[in-house]
mmCIF file of C-alpha atoms in Angstrom:
data_model
loop_
_atom_site.group_PDB
_atom_site.id
_atom_site.type_symbol
_atom_site.label_atom_id
_atom_site.label_comp_id
_atom_site.label_asym_id
_atom_site.label_seq_id
_atom_site.Cartn_x
_atom_site.Cartn_y
_atom_site.Cartn_z
ATOM 1 C CA VAL G 104 86.367 115.600 87.078
ATOM 2 C CA ALA G 105 87.570 118.939 88.440
ATOM 3 C CA PRO G 106 88.752 119.282 92.050
ATOM 4 C CA ALA G 107 86.238 122.042 92.885
ATOM 5 C CA ASP G 108 85.180 122.068 96.545
ATOM 6 C CA LEU G 109 87.725 119.392 97.460
ATOM 7 C CA ASN G 110 89.579 119.862 100.697
ATOM 8 C CA ILE G 111 93.262 120.151 99.831
ATOM 9 C CA PRO G 112 95.240 120.241 103.095
ATOM 10 C CA GLU G 113 96.181 123.922 103.439
ATOM 11 C CA ARG G 114 99.558 123.151 104.977
ATOM 12 C CA SER G 115 100.396 121.078 101.897
ATOM 13 C CA ILE G 116 100.085 123.908 99.370
ATOM 14 C CA PRO G 117 103.426 125.633 98.645
ATOM 15 C CA ALA G 118 103.459 129.426 98.679
ATOM 16 C CA ALA G 119 105.000 129.417 95.207
ATOM 17 C CA PRO G 120 105.287 126.799 92.472
ATOM 18 C CA ALA G 121 108.220 124.440 92.932
ATOM 19 C CA ILE G 122 108.963 124.149 89.224
ATOM 20 C CA GLY G 123 112.498 123.700 87.938
ATOM 21 C CA THR G 124 113.672 125.752 84.980
ATOM 22 C CA LEU G 125 113.593 123.676 81.820
ATOM 23 C CA ILE G 126 117.137 122.913 80.725
ATOM 24 C CA ASP G 127 117.936 121.460 77.318
ATOM 25 C CA PRO G 128 118.964 117.863 78.079
ATOM 26 C CA ASP G 129 121.272 117.559 75.054
ATOM 27 C CA GLY G 130 124.329 117.851 77.298
ATOM 28 C CA ALA G 131 123.191 114.978 79.530
ATOM 29 C CA VAL G 132 124.177 111.475 78.489
ATOM 30 C CA VAL G 133 123.693 108.096 80.138
ATOM 31 C CA GLU G 134 127.232 107.087 81.068
ATOM 32 C CA HIS G 135 126.420 104.274 83.517
ATOM 33 C CA GLU G 136 123.059 102.924 82.453
ATOM 34 C CA SER G 137 120.877 101.339 85.102
ATOM 35 C CA ASP G 138 119.685 97.771 84.600
ATOM 36 C CA GLU G 139 116.540 98.339 86.682
ATOM 37 C CA PRO G 140 113.625 96.374 85.246
ATOM 38 C CA LEU G 141 110.297 97.788 84.166
ATOM 39 C CA VAL G 142 107.601 96.930 86.717
ATOM 40 C CA VAL G 143 103.958 97.684 87.434
ATOM 41 C CA PRO G 144 103.752 100.160 90.347
ATOM 42 C CA ARG G 145 101.439 98.930 93.105
ATOM 43 C CA HIS G 146 99.920 100.719 96.079
ATOM 44 C CA PRO G 147 96.371 100.898 97.506
ATOM 45 C CA LYS G 148 96.279 104.650 96.806
ATOM 46 C CA LEU G 149 97.631 104.281 93.275
ATOM 47 C CA SER G 150 95.244 103.705 90.371
ATOM 48 C CA MET G 151 96.058 103.522 86.684
ATOM 49 C CA VAL G 152 94.492 103.205 83.265
ATOM 50 C CA PRO G 153 96.791 102.835 80.218
ATOM 51 C CA ALA G 154 95.208 105.736 78.350
ATOM 52 C CA TYR G 155 96.618 105.046 74.899
ATOM 53 C CA SER G 156 95.853 101.346 74.976
ATOM 54 C CA ARG G 157 92.294 102.105 76.052
ATOM 55 C CA GLY G 158 92.151 104.782 73.375
ATOM 56 C CA GLY G 159 92.959 102.282 70.626
ATOM 57 C CA TRP G 160 96.444 103.492 69.641
ATOM 58 C CA ALA G 161 97.964 100.684 67.601
ATOM 59 C CA SER G 162 101.404 100.562 69.242
ATOM 60 C CA ALA G 163 100.331 101.196 72.840
ATOM 61 C CA HIS G 164 101.397 98.762 75.547
ATOM 62 C CA PRO G 165 98.454 97.395 77.578
ATOM 63 C CA THR G 166 100.214 97.768 80.936
ATOM 64 C CA VAL G 167 101.517 100.755 82.910
ATOM 65 C CA LEU G 168 105.255 100.181 83.414
ATOM 66 C CA VAL G 169 108.026 102.194 85.081
ATOM 67 C CA ARG G 170 111.548 101.501 86.315
ATOM 68 C CA SER G 171 111.620 99.860 89.732
ATOM 69 C CA SER G 172 113.050 102.932 91.498
ATOM 70 C CA VAL G 173 110.363 105.086 89.899
ATOM 71 C CA ALA G 174 107.720 102.646 91.146
ATOM 72 C CA ASP G 175 109.138 102.848 94.678
ATOM 73 C CA ARG G 176 109.033 106.652 94.603
ATOM 74 C CA LEU G 177 105.482 106.716 93.304
ATOM 75 C CA CYS G 178 104.458 104.411 96.140
ATOM 76 C CA ASP G 179 106.171 106.745 98.627
ATOM 77 C CA VAL G 180 104.140 109.682 97.288
ATOM 78 C CA ALA G 181 100.918 107.673 97.423
ATOM 79 C CA GLU G 182 101.657 106.524 100.964
ATOM 80 C CA ASP G 183 102.049 110.127 102.153
ATOM 81 C CA LEU G 184 98.691 111.242 100.735
ATOM 82 C CA PRO G 185 95.868 111.602 103.261
ATOM 83 C CA SER G 186 92.818 109.492 102.493
ATOM 84 C CA PRO G 187 90.752 109.677 100.310
ATOM 85 C CA TRP G 188 93.446 111.264 98.100
ATOM 86 C CA GLY G 189 95.557 109.171 95.755
ATOM 87 C CA LEU G 190 97.502 109.179 92.498
ATOM 88 C CA HIS G 191 96.203 108.143 89.093
ATOM 89 C CA ILE G 192 98.595 107.198 86.254
ATOM 90 C CA PHE G 193 97.618 107.792 82.631
ATOM 91 C CA ASP G 194 100.817 106.663 80.922
ATOM 92 C CA ALA G 195 104.404 105.684 81.658
ATOM 93 C CA TRP G 196 106.730 103.565 79.502
ATOM 94 C CA ARG G 197 105.818 103.722 75.829
ATOM 95 C CA PRO G 198 107.475 102.152 72.777
ATOM 96 C CA VAL G 199 109.096 104.386 70.201
ATOM 97 C CA GLU G 200 106.435 103.327 67.677
ATOM 98 C CA LEU G 201 103.748 104.860 69.874
ATOM 99 C CA GLN G 202 105.906 107.941 70.417
ATOM 100 C CA ALA G 203 106.009 108.347 66.638
ATOM 101 C CA GLU G 204 102.228 107.937 66.341
ATOM 102 C CA LEU G 205 101.576 110.528 69.025
ATOM 103 C CA PHE G 206 104.185 112.966 67.745
ATOM 104 C CA ASP G 207 102.905 112.823 64.172
ATOM 105 C CA ALA G 208 99.288 113.241 65.263
ATOM 106 C CA ALA G 209 100.025 116.189 67.546
ATOM 107 C CA TYR G 210 102.363 118.002 65.180
ATOM 108 C CA ALA G 211 100.063 117.621 62.232
ATOM 109 C CA ASP G 212 98.946 120.947 63.710
ATOM 110 C CA PRO G 213 101.599 123.399 62.427
ATOM 111 C CA ASP G 214 100.709 125.887 65.146
ATOM 112 C CA LEU G 215 101.487 123.573 68.072
ATOM 113 C CA PRO G 216 104.603 124.863 69.874
ATOM 114 C CA PRO G 217 107.496 122.433 70.370
ATOM 115 C CA GLY G 218 107.967 120.699 73.711
ATOM 116 C CA PHE G 219 104.692 118.891 74.274
ATOM 117 C CA LEU G 220 105.987 115.644 72.771
ATOM 118 C CA ALA G 221 109.567 114.504 72.339
ATOM 119 C CA PRO G 222 110.605 113.474 68.828
ATOM 120 C CA PRO G 223 110.574 109.672 68.372
ATOM 121 C CA SER G 224 114.351 109.386 68.297
ATOM 122 C CA THR G 225 115.908 105.961 67.807
ATOM 123 C CA ASP G 226 119.361 107.331 68.605
ATOM 124 C CA PRO G 227 120.457 105.652 71.871
ATOM 125 C CA ARG G 228 121.991 108.968 72.950
ATOM 126 C CA THR G 229 118.655 110.822 72.789
ATOM 127 C CA PRO G 230 115.812 108.494 73.787
ATOM 128 C CA PRO G 231 112.357 110.020 74.348
ATOM 129 C CA PRO G 232 111.741 110.203 78.125
ATOM 130 C CA HIS G 233 108.830 107.755 78.044
ATOM 131 C CA LEU G 234 110.963 105.145 76.246
ATOM 132 C CA THR G 235 113.312 105.052 79.254
ATOM 133 C CA GLY G 236 110.740 104.044 81.861
ATOM 134 C CA GLY G 237 111.685 107.118 83.886
ATOM 135 C CA SER G 238 108.743 109.256 82.816
ATOM 136 C CA VAL G 239 105.169 109.092 84.097
ATOM 137 C CA ASP G 240 101.990 111.034 83.326
ATOM 138 C CA LEU G 241 99.703 111.289 86.336
ATOM 139 C CA THR G 242 97.314 113.362 88.401
ATOM 140 C CA LEU G 243 95.789 113.455 91.865
ATOM 141 C CA SER G 244 92.717 111.360 92.517
ATOM 142 C CA TRP G 245 89.845 111.804 94.978
ATOM 143 C CA ARG G 246 88.092 108.621 96.121
ATOM 144 C CA GLY G 247 89.712 106.913 93.151
ATOM 145 C CA ILE G 248 88.478 109.484 90.626
ATOM 146 C CA PRO G 249 91.272 111.121 88.560
ATOM 147 C CA LEU G 250 91.160 114.920 88.631
ATOM 148 C CA SER G 251 91.606 117.387 85.790
ATOM 149 C CA LEU G 252 93.771 120.119 87.260
ATOM 150 C CA GLY G 253 92.628 122.928 84.991
ATOM 151 C CA THR G 254 92.913 120.900 81.767
ATOM 152 C CA PRO G 255 92.394 117.274 80.777
ATOM 153 C CA PHE G 256 95.383 114.980 80.292
ATOM 154 C CA ASP G 257 97.079 115.539 76.926
ATOM 155 C CA ALA G 258 95.333 118.864 76.320
ATOM 156 C CA PHE G 259 98.195 120.649 74.580
ATOM 157 C CA TRP G 260 96.961 124.119 75.479
ATOM 158 C CA ASP G 261 98.689 127.136 76.998
ATOM 159 C CA THR G 262 96.791 126.431 80.227
ATOM 160 C CA ALA G 263 98.476 123.009 80.425
ATOM 161 C CA HIS G 264 101.755 124.724 81.309
ATOM 162 C CA THR G 265 102.531 123.809 84.895
ATOM 163 C CA ALA G 266 102.660 127.431 86.065
ATOM 164 C CA ALA G 267 99.848 128.691 83.804
ATOM 165 C CA LEU G 268 97.407 129.200 86.680
ATOM 166 C CA GLU G 269 99.777 131.015 89.018
ATOM 167 C CA ASP G 270 97.932 134.330 88.635
ATOM 168 C CA LEU G 271 94.766 132.669 89.947
ATOM 169 C CA ASP G 272 93.901 131.808 93.527
ATOM 170 C CA ASP G 273 91.775 128.745 92.965
ATOM 171 C CA VAL G 274 91.662 125.050 93.693
ATOM 172 C CA ASN G 275 93.226 123.984 90.378
ATOM 173 C CA ARG G 276 96.284 126.150 90.981
ATOM 174 C CA ASN G 277 96.568 124.840 94.529
ATOM 175 C CA ALA G 278 96.177 121.236 93.393
ATOM 176 C CA ARG G 279 98.913 121.666 90.770
ATOM 177 C CA ARG G 280 101.213 123.192 93.384
ATOM 178 C CA TRP G 281 100.524 120.344 95.758
ATOM 179 C CA LEU G 282 101.101 117.672 93.101
ATOM 180 C CA VAL G 283 104.386 119.229 91.996
ATOM 181 C CA ALA G 284 105.551 119.559 95.609
ATOM 182 C CA LEU G 285 104.660 115.922 96.348
ATOM 183 C CA MET G 286 106.500 114.665 93.297
ATOM 184 C CA ARG G 287 109.532 116.870 93.862
ATOM 185 C CA SER G 288 109.770 115.581 97.428
ATOM 186 C CA ALA G 289 110.234 112.117 95.888
ATOM 187 C CA GLY G 290 112.939 113.337 93.509
ATOM 188 C CA PHE G 291 110.928 113.935 90.332
ATOM 189 C CA ILE G 292 111.059 116.967 88.041
ATOM 190 C CA VAL G 293 108.015 118.313 86.174
ATOM 191 C CA LEU G 294 107.836 119.286 82.522
ATOM 192 C CA HIS G 295 107.243 123.023 82.191
ATOM 193 C CA CYS G 296 104.458 122.698 79.588
ATOM 194 C CA GLU G 297 102.599 119.649 80.958
ATOM 195 C CA TRP G 298 101.459 119.729 84.585
ATOM 196 C CA TRP G 299 100.921 115.923 84.476
ATOM 197 C CA HIS G 300 104.373 114.905 83.167
ATOM 198 C CA PHE G 301 107.096 113.938 85.673
ATOM 199 C CA GLU G 302 110.537 112.390 85.222
ATOM 200 C CA PHE G 303 113.188 110.658 87.306
ATOM 201 C CA GLY G 304 116.551 109.368 86.077
ATOM 202 C CA THR G 305 116.117 110.717 82.533
ATOM 203 C CA ARG G 306 118.377 113.050 80.600
ATOM 204 C CA ARG G 307 116.084 116.020 81.303
ATOM 205 C CA TRP G 308 116.039 115.104 85.008
ATOM 206 C CA ALA G 309 119.848 114.981 84.961
ATOM 207 C CA ALA G 310 120.148 118.360 83.224
ATOM 208 C CA ILE G 311 117.836 120.019 85.755
ATOM 209 C CA THR G 312 119.113 118.353 88.928
ATOM 210 C CA GLY G 313 122.816 118.150 88.107
ATOM 211 C CA HIS G 314 122.905 114.385 88.640
ATOM 212 C CA ASP G 315 124.016 111.763 86.137
ATOM 213 C CA ALA G 316 121.345 110.415 83.823
ATOM 214 C CA MET G 317 120.392 106.867 84.793
ATOM 215 C CA TYR G 318 117.997 105.517 82.194
ATOM 216 C CA GLY G 319 118.374 104.924 78.478
ATOM 217 C CA ALA G 320 115.928 103.305 76.091
ATOM 218 C CA THR G 321 114.583 100.002 77.396
ATOM 219 C CA MET G 322 112.071 97.294 76.603
ATOM 220 C CA PRO G 323 109.742 95.356 78.917
ATOM 221 C CA PRO G 324 110.318 91.680 79.652
ATOM 222 C CA GLN G 325 108.381 89.240 77.475
ATOM 223 C CA LYS G 326 106.270 88.148 80.425
ATOM 224 C CA ILE G 327 104.883 90.720 82.860
ATOM 225 C CA THR G 328 103.107 89.794 86.075
ATOM 226 C CA ASN G 329 100.088 92.090 86.516
#
């Protein structure tokens, strides 16, 4: 569903994209790792569908999970949205086995530029962002319907770049600006090549913000309350 003809609050649209410059996170390490658990984020304006589990990926987890501080920040963003707007989560924590499946499938295309998917590293110094629980893929929703802001989720196209629509004056550009501004106000950074991908507490987040990285690789508890 595209957000055509939807009423985005004009005062909410930044005059320019609030997108941080991508910085190579190799210099950022997790020195004091957080012990925050993985939890299911919950808010009346927050919907979610575990896209890879629904899509039949063998290693996908059936539940959307994030670190507890990430969940709190997502709920803050959802709370600030005027009704009937909301957030819709496609994916968050993912095991390294799924990261490997996705990476291999995407980069079977030799022409795909690097950056869309992190390598499935098992080195504790370089965990993929989604393995940390500090990364979330999401979009705006309207009356509970997730919106495609110029591209579908996981469309690894040039137009998926967060600033790809900046030369246009249309609702998709404005919606991307608004989403990035909302998420940045809660402390998240956005990936330059995926408008739907946001991070908090990760090595990339640390490299861009100048803070210490908080989250390393983690695993969910054996029993999760949905």
